[in-house]
Short mmCIF file of C-alpha atoms and ligand atoms in Angstrom, two decimals:
data_model
loop_
_atom_site.label_atom_id
_atom_site.label_comp_id
_atom_site.label_asym_id
_atom_site.label_seq_id
_atom_site.Cartn_x
_atom_site.Cartn_y
_atom_site.Cartn_z
CA MET A 1 -30.18 21.35 -45.26
CA GLN A 2 -33.23 21.81 -47.59
CA ARG A 3 -32.37 23.75 -50.63
CA ALA A 4 -34.98 23.40 -53.20
CA ASN A 5 -34.62 25.60 -56.43
CA SER A 6 -37.55 27.63 -57.60
CA PRO A 7 -39.32 25.82 -60.56
CA ASP A 8 -39.54 29.10 -62.48
CA HIS A 9 -35.64 29.81 -62.20
CA SER A 10 -36.30 32.89 -60.03
CA PRO A 11 -33.52 32.82 -57.30
CA SER A 12 -34.80 30.65 -54.22
CA ILE A 13 -34.77 32.08 -50.70
CA PHE A 14 -31.49 30.35 -50.27
CA GLU A 15 -29.74 31.77 -53.14
CA ARG A 16 -31.19 35.03 -52.21
CA ALA A 17 -29.77 34.55 -48.71
CA ASP A 18 -26.27 33.60 -49.96
CA ARG A 19 -26.00 36.79 -51.78
CA VAL A 20 -26.88 39.18 -48.93
CA LEU A 21 -26.27 37.30 -45.71
CA PRO A 22 -22.76 36.18 -44.85
CA GLY A 23 -22.87 32.32 -44.35
CA GLY A 24 -26.27 32.55 -46.02
CA GLY A 25 -28.06 33.38 -42.84
CA PHE A 26 -28.43 35.33 -39.68
CA GLY A 27 -25.48 33.39 -37.93
CA ASN A 28 -27.74 31.68 -35.44
CA PHE A 29 -29.20 28.50 -36.87
CA ASP A 30 -29.02 26.03 -39.78
CA PRO A 31 -29.11 28.37 -42.88
CA GLY A 32 -30.93 25.58 -44.69
CA ILE A 33 -34.24 26.37 -43.27
CA PHE A 34 -36.47 29.58 -43.19
CA ILE A 35 -39.19 29.68 -40.80
CA ALA A 36 -42.38 31.51 -42.32
CA ARG A 37 -44.74 31.40 -39.42
CA GLY A 38 -45.43 29.92 -35.84
CA LYS A 39 -48.66 29.23 -33.88
CA GLY A 40 -48.71 27.50 -30.50
CA SER A 41 -46.26 24.62 -30.27
CA ARG A 42 -45.73 24.42 -34.10
CA VAL A 43 -43.73 26.42 -36.93
CA TRP A 44 -43.71 26.10 -40.61
CA ASP A 45 -41.10 26.56 -42.90
CA THR A 46 -41.19 28.54 -46.23
CA GLU A 47 -41.56 25.35 -48.18
CA GLY A 48 -44.82 24.54 -46.12
CA LYS A 49 -43.40 21.83 -43.94
CA GLU A 50 -44.88 21.66 -40.46
CA TYR A 51 -42.71 21.07 -37.39
CA VAL A 52 -43.44 20.61 -33.58
CA ASP A 53 -41.04 23.23 -32.19
CA PHE A 54 -38.68 22.34 -29.65
CA LEU A 55 -36.09 25.32 -30.60
CA ILE A 56 -38.99 27.80 -29.56
CA GLY A 57 -36.85 30.90 -30.85
CA SER A 58 -33.75 29.61 -28.92
CA GLY A 59 -35.98 29.88 -25.73
CA PRO A 60 -38.10 32.83 -25.29
CA MET A 61 -41.48 31.26 -26.72
CA LEU A 62 -41.92 28.94 -23.49
CA ILE A 63 -45.73 29.61 -23.73
CA GLY A 64 -45.91 29.09 -27.50
CA HIS A 65 -45.85 31.16 -30.62
CA CYS A 66 -48.56 33.87 -31.05
CA HIS A 67 -50.25 33.08 -27.67
CA PRO A 68 -53.61 35.00 -28.20
CA GLU A 69 -53.44 36.74 -24.89
CA VAL A 70 -49.97 38.22 -25.67
CA VAL A 71 -51.04 38.99 -29.13
CA GLU A 72 -53.84 41.04 -27.71
CA VAL A 73 -51.79 43.15 -25.24
CA VAL A 74 -48.97 43.77 -28.13
CA ASN A 75 -51.61 44.84 -30.27
CA ARG A 76 -53.06 47.11 -27.91
CA GLN A 77 -49.77 48.46 -26.87
CA MET A 78 -48.94 49.07 -30.70
CA GLN A 79 -51.99 51.43 -30.85
CA SER A 80 -50.24 53.74 -28.18
CA GLY A 81 -46.55 53.68 -29.60
CA GLN A 82 -43.79 51.13 -30.07
CA THR A 83 -40.95 52.95 -28.09
CA PHE A 84 -40.14 56.21 -26.18
CA PHE A 85 -36.65 55.91 -24.96
CA ALA A 86 -38.22 57.46 -21.76
CA ASN A 87 -39.47 55.63 -18.98
CA ASN A 88 -42.83 54.07 -19.40
CA PRO A 89 -45.17 52.35 -17.06
CA GLN A 90 -45.12 48.93 -18.73
CA GLY A 91 -41.38 48.80 -18.01
CA LEU A 92 -41.80 49.79 -14.59
CA GLU A 93 -44.48 47.28 -13.97
CA LEU A 94 -42.09 44.67 -15.55
CA ALA A 95 -39.34 45.65 -13.34
CA GLU A 96 -41.60 45.52 -10.19
CA GLU A 97 -42.64 41.89 -11.05
CA ILE A 98 -38.95 40.81 -11.62
CA VAL A 99 -37.94 42.44 -7.92
CA THR A 100 -40.96 40.65 -6.49
CA SER A 101 -40.20 37.08 -8.30
CA VAL A 102 -36.46 37.01 -8.46
CA ALA A 103 -34.77 36.38 -5.19
CA CYS A 104 -31.48 38.54 -5.91
CA ALA A 105 -33.38 41.28 -7.83
CA GLU A 106 -33.74 44.59 -5.72
CA GLN A 107 -33.36 46.73 -8.65
CA VAL A 108 -33.36 46.22 -12.29
CA ARG A 109 -31.61 47.93 -15.45
CA PHE A 110 -33.25 46.76 -18.80
CA VAL A 111 -31.22 46.15 -22.05
CA SER A 112 -32.25 44.52 -25.30
CA THR A 113 -30.27 41.49 -25.34
CA GLY A 114 -28.86 38.70 -22.98
CA GLY A 115 -25.52 39.32 -24.14
CA GLU A 116 -25.78 43.01 -23.25
CA ALA A 117 -26.99 42.15 -19.81
CA ASP A 118 -23.95 40.14 -19.27
CA MET A 119 -21.52 42.60 -20.39
CA TYR A 120 -23.29 45.29 -18.13
CA ALA A 121 -23.16 42.76 -15.20
CA MET A 122 -19.46 42.03 -15.62
CA ARG A 123 -18.45 45.53 -15.79
CA LEU A 124 -20.65 46.71 -12.84
CA ALA A 125 -18.78 44.06 -10.94
CA ARG A 126 -15.53 45.60 -12.09
CA ALA A 127 -16.81 48.95 -11.06
CA PHE A 128 -18.21 47.69 -7.67
CA THR A 129 -15.06 45.87 -6.67
CA GLY A 130 -12.14 47.96 -8.33
CA ARG A 131 -10.58 44.48 -9.58
CA ASP A 132 -10.37 43.49 -13.33
CA LYS A 133 -10.43 39.75 -13.59
CA ILE A 134 -13.50 38.01 -14.36
CA MET A 135 -13.82 33.96 -13.63
CA LYS A 136 -15.93 31.79 -16.01
CA PHE A 137 -16.57 28.32 -16.68
CA GLU A 138 -15.36 26.50 -19.73
CA GLY A 139 -18.25 26.37 -22.30
CA GLY A 140 -20.36 28.88 -20.17
CA TYR A 141 -22.44 30.97 -22.83
CA HIS A 142 -22.70 34.62 -21.71
CA GLY A 143 -23.16 36.56 -24.99
CA MET A 144 -20.87 37.91 -27.32
CA SER A 145 -18.63 40.40 -25.40
CA GLY A 146 -14.88 40.02 -25.64
CA GLU A 147 -14.97 38.33 -22.09
CA ALA A 148 -17.75 36.08 -22.88
CA LEU A 149 -16.26 34.74 -26.10
CA MET A 150 -13.35 33.17 -23.85
CA SER A 151 -13.23 29.59 -23.72
CA LEU A 152 -16.91 29.45 -24.85
CA PHE A 153 -16.63 26.64 -27.45
CA PRO A 154 -12.86 25.82 -27.50
CA THR A 155 -12.31 22.95 -29.85
CA ALA A 156 -8.56 22.28 -28.51
CA PRO A 157 -9.01 23.26 -24.91
CA ALA A 158 -6.22 25.14 -22.96
CA ASP A 159 -4.87 24.27 -19.69
CA TYR A 160 -7.02 25.70 -17.05
CA PRO A 161 -7.17 28.61 -16.10
CA ASN A 162 -5.91 29.89 -19.46
CA ALA A 163 -8.69 31.26 -21.87
CA ILE A 164 -8.87 30.67 -25.48
CA PRO A 165 -10.86 33.22 -27.66
CA ASP A 166 -13.43 31.79 -29.76
CA SER A 167 -13.53 34.72 -32.03
CA ALA A 168 -11.24 36.84 -34.05
CA GLY A 169 -10.80 40.48 -33.27
CA ILE A 170 -10.55 40.45 -29.40
CA PRO A 171 -7.25 42.09 -27.95
CA ALA A 172 -4.98 39.85 -25.98
CA SER A 173 -5.69 42.07 -23.00
CA VAL A 174 -9.20 40.80 -22.77
CA ARG A 175 -7.88 37.19 -22.37
CA ASP A 176 -5.15 38.30 -19.81
CA ASN A 177 -7.87 39.26 -17.57
CA MET A 178 -9.85 36.06 -17.63
CA LEU A 179 -9.66 32.89 -15.37
CA ILE A 180 -11.24 29.77 -16.74
CA ALA A 181 -12.30 26.73 -14.64
CA PRO A 182 -14.15 23.48 -15.29
CA TYR A 183 -17.74 23.48 -14.36
CA ASN A 184 -18.70 21.33 -11.66
CA ASP A 185 -15.10 21.15 -10.33
CA CYS A 186 -15.47 22.61 -6.70
CA ALA A 187 -12.11 21.92 -5.74
CA TYR A 188 -10.47 23.78 -8.62
CA ALA A 189 -12.94 26.61 -8.59
CA LEU A 190 -12.20 27.28 -4.74
CA ASP A 191 -8.56 26.85 -5.38
CA LEU A 192 -8.59 29.32 -8.25
CA ILE A 193 -10.78 31.89 -6.12
CA GLU A 194 -8.17 31.56 -3.02
CA LYS A 195 -5.30 32.38 -5.37
CA HIS A 196 -6.69 34.97 -7.30
CA ALA A 197 -9.25 36.42 -4.56
CA GLN A 198 -7.57 40.07 -4.57
CA ASP A 199 -7.98 40.52 -8.42
CA ILE A 200 -11.34 38.63 -8.95
CA ALA A 201 -14.19 41.01 -9.79
CA CYS A 202 -16.56 38.44 -10.37
CA VAL A 203 -17.65 34.79 -10.93
CA ILE A 204 -20.14 34.43 -13.82
CA VAL A 205 -21.78 31.04 -14.13
CA GLU A 206 -24.80 29.78 -15.91
CA PRO A 207 -26.35 28.06 -12.92
CA LEU A 208 -27.22 25.19 -15.14
CA GLN A 209 -24.59 25.16 -17.82
CA ARG A 210 -26.12 24.86 -21.35
CA ILE A 211 -27.78 21.63 -20.52
CA VAL A 212 -25.40 20.49 -17.58
CA PRO A 213 -27.09 20.78 -14.17
CA PRO A 214 -24.81 21.67 -11.19
CA ALA A 215 -23.46 18.85 -9.24
CA PRO A 216 -24.80 18.95 -5.48
CA GLY A 217 -22.92 21.71 -3.53
CA PHE A 218 -21.21 23.35 -6.39
CA LEU A 219 -23.38 26.47 -6.51
CA GLU A 220 -23.42 26.69 -2.83
CA ALA A 221 -19.54 26.39 -2.56
CA LEU A 222 -19.23 29.32 -5.27
CA ARG A 223 -21.50 31.30 -3.16
CA GLN A 224 -19.73 30.95 -0.09
CA ALA A 225 -16.18 31.47 -1.46
CA THR A 226 -17.30 34.62 -3.42
CA HIS A 227 -18.95 35.98 -0.39
CA GLU A 228 -15.91 35.40 1.72
CA HIS A 229 -13.73 37.33 -0.90
CA GLY A 230 -16.16 40.06 -1.58
CA ILE A 231 -16.39 39.09 -5.31
CA VAL A 232 -19.58 39.33 -7.12
CA LEU A 233 -21.37 36.11 -7.88
CA ILE A 234 -23.13 36.65 -11.35
CA PHE A 235 -25.82 33.78 -12.33
CA ASP A 236 -26.46 34.17 -15.99
CA GLU A 237 -30.23 33.21 -15.80
CA VAL A 238 -31.15 34.37 -19.64
CA VAL A 239 -32.11 30.73 -20.22
CA THR A 240 -32.99 29.67 -16.51
CA GLY A 241 -35.01 32.67 -15.65
CA TYR A 242 -38.76 31.93 -15.40
CA ARG A 243 -37.92 28.48 -16.87
CA LEU A 244 -36.53 26.22 -14.36
CA ALA A 245 -39.00 27.77 -12.02
CA TYR A 246 -40.87 30.96 -11.94
CA GLY A 247 -38.20 32.46 -9.69
CA GLY A 248 -35.37 30.80 -11.89
CA ALA A 249 -32.47 28.82 -11.12
CA GLN A 250 -31.80 30.79 -7.80
CA GLU A 251 -35.25 29.72 -6.66
CA HIS A 252 -34.92 26.03 -8.04
CA TYR A 253 -31.38 25.57 -6.61
CA LYS A 254 -31.97 27.71 -3.78
CA VAL A 255 -28.71 29.66 -4.14
CA VAL A 256 -29.02 33.49 -4.33
CA PRO A 257 -26.33 35.29 -6.48
CA ASP A 258 -25.35 38.99 -6.20
CA LEU A 259 -26.46 39.77 -9.57
CA CYS A 260 -28.23 38.04 -12.29
CA THR A 261 -29.03 38.43 -15.92
CA LEU A 262 -32.44 37.72 -17.60
CA GLY A 263 -33.56 37.71 -20.98
CA LYS A 264 -35.54 35.41 -23.53
CA ILE A 265 -38.86 34.84 -21.47
CA ILE A 266 -39.04 38.40 -20.05
CA GLY A 267 -39.53 39.88 -23.25
CA GLY A 268 -42.14 37.60 -24.33
CA GLY A 269 -40.39 37.21 -27.81
CA LEU A 270 -39.43 40.46 -28.33
CA PRO A 271 -36.14 42.04 -27.67
CA LEU A 272 -35.77 42.71 -24.07
CA ALA A 273 -33.31 41.62 -21.15
CA ALA A 274 -32.05 42.75 -17.91
CA VAL A 275 -29.48 42.87 -15.16
CA ALA A 276 -30.94 42.79 -11.59
CA GLY A 277 -29.44 42.51 -8.27
CA ARG A 278 -28.21 43.93 -4.86
CA PRO A 279 -28.84 47.71 -4.59
CA ASP A 280 -25.36 48.56 -3.57
CA ILE A 281 -23.96 47.19 -6.76
CA MET A 282 -26.72 48.20 -8.99
CA VAL A 283 -26.16 51.81 -7.48
CA HIS A 284 -23.33 52.00 -10.06
CA PHE A 285 -25.79 52.94 -12.71
CA ASP A 286 -26.63 55.94 -10.86
CA LYS A 287 -24.62 58.76 -11.48
CA ILE A 288 -25.49 61.01 -8.54
CA LYS A 289 -25.27 58.05 -6.10
CA ALA A 290 -22.25 56.43 -7.28
CA GLY A 291 -20.12 59.64 -8.15
CA ALA A 292 -18.42 60.19 -11.36
CA ASP A 293 -15.52 57.81 -10.80
CA LYS A 294 -17.71 54.76 -9.95
CA PHE A 295 -20.44 55.27 -12.51
CA THR A 296 -21.20 52.66 -14.97
CA LEU A 297 -22.65 54.49 -18.11
CA GLN A 298 -25.33 52.40 -19.66
CA ILE A 299 -27.91 53.55 -22.30
CA GLY A 300 -29.71 51.75 -24.98
CA THR A 301 -32.36 53.05 -27.52
CA LEU A 302 -34.95 50.10 -27.17
CA SER A 303 -34.30 49.30 -23.33
CA GLY A 304 -37.38 48.66 -21.41
CA ASN A 305 -39.52 49.24 -24.52
CA PRO A 306 -43.11 49.10 -23.91
CA LEU A 307 -44.02 46.71 -26.43
CA ALA A 308 -41.62 43.84 -25.29
CA SER A 309 -42.59 44.80 -21.47
CA ALA A 310 -46.09 44.21 -22.21
CA ALA A 311 -45.50 40.95 -24.14
CA GLY A 312 -43.08 39.77 -21.31
CA LEU A 313 -45.64 40.92 -18.50
CA LYS A 314 -48.40 38.84 -20.01
CA THR A 315 -46.14 35.75 -20.54
CA MET A 316 -44.85 35.95 -16.99
CA GLU A 317 -48.67 36.19 -15.82
CA ILE A 318 -49.49 33.20 -17.85
CA LEU A 319 -46.67 31.12 -16.33
CA ARG A 320 -47.80 32.17 -12.71
CA ARG A 321 -51.11 30.08 -13.48
CA PRO A 322 -51.39 26.86 -11.33
CA GLY A 323 -49.95 23.80 -12.86
CA VAL A 324 -47.83 25.38 -15.58
CA TYR A 325 -44.41 24.41 -14.67
CA GLU A 326 -45.85 20.78 -13.49
CA LYS A 327 -46.95 20.49 -17.16
CA ILE A 328 -44.00 21.68 -18.79
CA ARG A 329 -41.91 19.32 -16.64
CA ALA A 330 -44.18 16.36 -16.92
CA HIS A 331 -43.74 16.69 -20.71
CA GLY A 332 -40.05 16.84 -20.47
CA HIS A 333 -39.95 13.65 -18.22
CA THR A 334 -41.96 11.90 -20.86
CA ILE A 335 -39.73 12.76 -23.84
CA ILE A 336 -36.50 12.13 -21.58
CA ALA A 337 -38.11 8.75 -20.78
CA ALA A 338 -38.62 7.73 -24.28
CA LEU A 339 -35.29 8.95 -25.49
CA GLN A 340 -33.85 6.86 -22.93
CA GLU A 341 -35.84 3.78 -23.99
CA HIS A 342 -35.72 3.86 -27.59
CA LEU A 343 -31.94 4.86 -27.67
CA SER A 344 -31.28 1.89 -25.45
CA ALA A 345 -33.35 -0.48 -27.23
CA ALA A 346 -31.50 0.54 -30.45
CA GLY A 347 -28.13 -0.02 -28.59
CA VAL A 348 -27.01 3.59 -29.13
CA PRO A 349 -24.55 4.66 -26.38
CA HIS A 350 -26.11 7.72 -24.89
CA GLN A 351 -26.64 10.04 -21.98
CA VAL A 352 -29.77 12.14 -21.66
CA VAL A 353 -28.26 15.38 -19.77
CA GLY A 354 -30.27 18.18 -18.39
CA ASP A 355 -33.42 19.14 -16.65
CA PRO A 356 -36.88 18.17 -17.76
CA VAL A 357 -37.33 21.83 -19.07
CA LEU A 358 -34.36 21.80 -21.03
CA PHE A 359 -32.02 18.89 -21.97
CA ASP A 360 -30.57 16.87 -24.88
CA VAL A 361 -29.00 13.55 -25.69
CA VAL A 362 -25.10 13.31 -25.80
CA PHE A 363 -24.03 10.10 -27.80
CA THR A 364 -21.58 8.89 -25.20
CA ASP A 365 -21.12 6.16 -22.42
CA SER A 366 -19.54 8.33 -19.88
CA PRO A 367 -21.58 10.84 -17.55
CA VAL A 368 -21.34 14.35 -18.64
CA VAL A 369 -20.60 16.86 -15.99
CA ASP A 370 -18.73 19.55 -17.93
CA TYR A 371 -18.11 21.16 -21.29
CA ARG A 372 -15.31 18.56 -22.10
CA GLY A 373 -17.85 15.95 -21.12
CA SER A 374 -20.62 17.60 -23.50
CA ILE A 375 -18.37 17.48 -26.61
CA SER A 376 -17.06 14.15 -26.09
CA GLY A 377 -20.22 12.69 -27.65
CA ASP A 378 -20.38 11.42 -31.23
CA ALA A 379 -20.94 14.48 -33.22
CA SER A 380 -22.19 12.81 -36.28
CA LEU A 381 -24.72 10.73 -34.47
CA GLU A 382 -26.07 13.98 -32.85
CA GLN A 383 -26.17 15.52 -36.37
CA ARG A 384 -27.94 12.45 -37.93
CA PHE A 385 -30.24 12.07 -34.76
CA ASN A 386 -31.52 15.91 -35.17
CA GLN A 387 -31.84 15.49 -38.94
CA LEU A 388 -33.84 12.24 -38.48
CA MET A 389 -36.04 14.17 -36.15
CA ARG A 390 -36.39 16.96 -38.58
CA GLU A 391 -37.70 14.79 -41.29
CA GLN A 392 -40.25 13.30 -38.80
CA GLY A 393 -41.40 16.86 -38.41
CA VAL A 394 -39.68 17.90 -35.04
CA LEU A 395 -37.50 20.99 -34.99
CA LYS A 396 -34.79 21.30 -32.20
CA PRO A 397 -31.69 23.19 -31.66
CA ALA A 398 -28.44 21.32 -32.17
CA THR A 399 -27.66 20.48 -28.69
CA LYS A 400 -31.03 21.00 -26.86
CA PHE A 401 -34.61 20.30 -26.53
CA TYR A 402 -36.47 23.19 -25.34
CA VAL A 403 -40.00 21.99 -24.07
CA SER A 404 -42.98 24.49 -24.44
CA LEU A 405 -46.13 24.82 -22.42
CA ALA A 406 -48.07 24.84 -25.80
CA LEU A 407 -47.22 21.26 -26.48
CA THR A 408 -50.59 19.08 -26.92
CA ALA A 409 -51.25 15.48 -26.77
CA ASN A 410 -51.04 15.45 -30.51
CA ASP A 411 -47.60 16.94 -30.48
CA MET A 412 -46.26 14.47 -27.79
CA ASP A 413 -47.38 11.58 -30.01
CA GLN A 414 -45.81 12.96 -32.83
CA THR A 415 -42.48 13.71 -30.91
CA LEU A 416 -42.57 10.11 -29.20
CA ALA A 417 -42.94 8.49 -32.49
CA ALA A 418 -40.22 10.64 -34.02
CA ILE A 419 -37.76 9.44 -31.26
CA LYS A 420 -38.53 5.98 -31.82
CA TYR A 421 -37.99 6.35 -35.36
CA SER A 422 -34.78 8.27 -35.16
CA ALA A 423 -33.58 5.82 -32.76
CA GLU A 424 -34.24 2.92 -34.73
CA HIS A 425 -32.68 4.50 -37.81
CA LEU A 426 -29.62 5.95 -36.31
CA LEU A 427 -27.10 3.45 -36.76
CA SER A 428 -28.37 2.35 -40.10
CA GLY A 429 -27.52 5.36 -41.91
C1 PLP B 501 -26.87 31.70 -20.85
C2 PLP B 501 -27.03 32.46 -21.99
N1 PLP B 501 -26.65 33.69 -21.67
C3 PLP B 501 -26.59 34.85 -22.50
C4 PLP B 501 -27.02 34.80 -23.85
C5 PLP B 501 -27.23 35.77 -24.77
O1 PLP B 501 -28.62 36.42 -25.00
P1 PLP B 501 -28.81 37.10 -26.23
O2 PLP B 501 -28.91 35.94 -27.32
O3 PLP B 501 -30.34 37.51 -26.26
O4 PLP B 501 -27.71 38.24 -26.36
C6 PLP B 501 -27.77 33.48 -24.14
C7 PLP B 501 -28.18 33.30 -25.55
O5 PLP B 501 -28.72 32.20 -25.80
C8 PLP B 501 -27.78 32.47 -23.20
O6 PLP B 501 -28.09 30.98 -23.63
#
C-alpha cells in the first residue's frame, strides 16, 4: 500500500477515500493504489508511477487501454447519443456477432454486468425447468447474487454439497437451494446430479475456474449428465469469452453449454454483459411466447447501450485479425516459462496454474486442480511476490496474470526482469 501524505497538508487522495468510501475504496482492488490513466499496455498511478498492466481492468482491456480505433468509434457514437433505453443498431449488430461467434448463442439478452448476466441465467434455468436447485462449484465466481455468493471464497469449507454464504444479508432459503461440488471431481459431480436430478434447474460452471483448467473429460461429463436429466448447463464465460479463443471456452474445449454468460471484453471496457443461448430457453424472456406464468422479467436502464456496444464491436473486430490469439498466447507462454525458471532457481515451491492467456503462481508443491488446492498455497509468499512485482513496475491482480495483446517487447523485457528479481528476493524478505 502506498499512502503518501500531501506535502501541503491537504488531505491525500487516500484520506479523502477513507472518508467517503467504505474500506477506503470501491471494494474491488487494493485501496492503496489509485490509477490515474492507462494507454496501451501501461497504467499510471496518481503518484506518477508507471506499470506494465496485467490487471487490465480485471479483464476487459484485452487489446490494451485507449486503443485508438476503439476511442474513435466511441467518440463518434458520443456525437449521436450515449444511451436510449430503446433498441439501437449497435446493440443489434453486437448480438448478431455474438450469435455468429459463440456456439451456444442463438439468442442474446444484454445486461450491464457479468453478475447480472449470471443471475438472469440461473433464473432463466429455473423458469425453463420449473426446478429450484442450483449446482455450482466451490470457488466458482458468478457475480454477487445470493446464489453466486454461496461457497465462493469459503475460508472454512463445509462438507459437500452444503453451501457456505460468503456474505451477510442472504436468507438461509437461498443456501438451502444450492448444491456445491468440488471443481474437476467428475465422480462427485455425476453422483450429485444423479441424486438430485429431479430438483436441479442448472449446473453453473466457469469452464476454466478462476485460473484452474478443466481436467480432461470434466466438462464433457457435465454436458452429458445435464443433457440426460434435462438440466440447463450454464458456462460462465464472463472471463473466458473472446479470451481463451474468439468463440470462448466452448470453442477452446469443444463443449457447448445450453446457456452462457458473457461480459468484460464484449463491452470493450464499458459496462455491458449478456446471457446467450438456446432459443427454447431464451424464449422465457419473451412474454408473449413464454406466457405470463413462464415469463422471466428482465429490464435494465443501460442494457445494450450503444457506446458499450460500439466499443465491444470494435474490440471484437480487432480480436478477429490474423495472429492476435497466437500473439497473446506466445506472451503468456514466455511469462509462464520465466516464472517456472526463476522460482525453481530460487528454490521456491510453486505451481504455475492456468492457461497462457490467464494464469498465476500458487506457492505450493502440490498440483492445483480445485478451489481447495488454489487456497493451499502460501498466501504470504503470494502477497510478497505481488508486492515485489509492483515495486518493479508490474501491476497484477492478487491471484491472476491477465495477458494483453498490447504488450510490447519492452514490456516483456521489464516483466521478465521483474519476475527474476521478485523470485530472487522472495525468500529473503
Ligand atoms: C467468471 C466471472 N463471472 C462473473 C463475474 C461478474 O462480472 P461483473 O464484475 O461484471 O459483475 C466475474 C467478475 O470478475 C467473473 O470473473
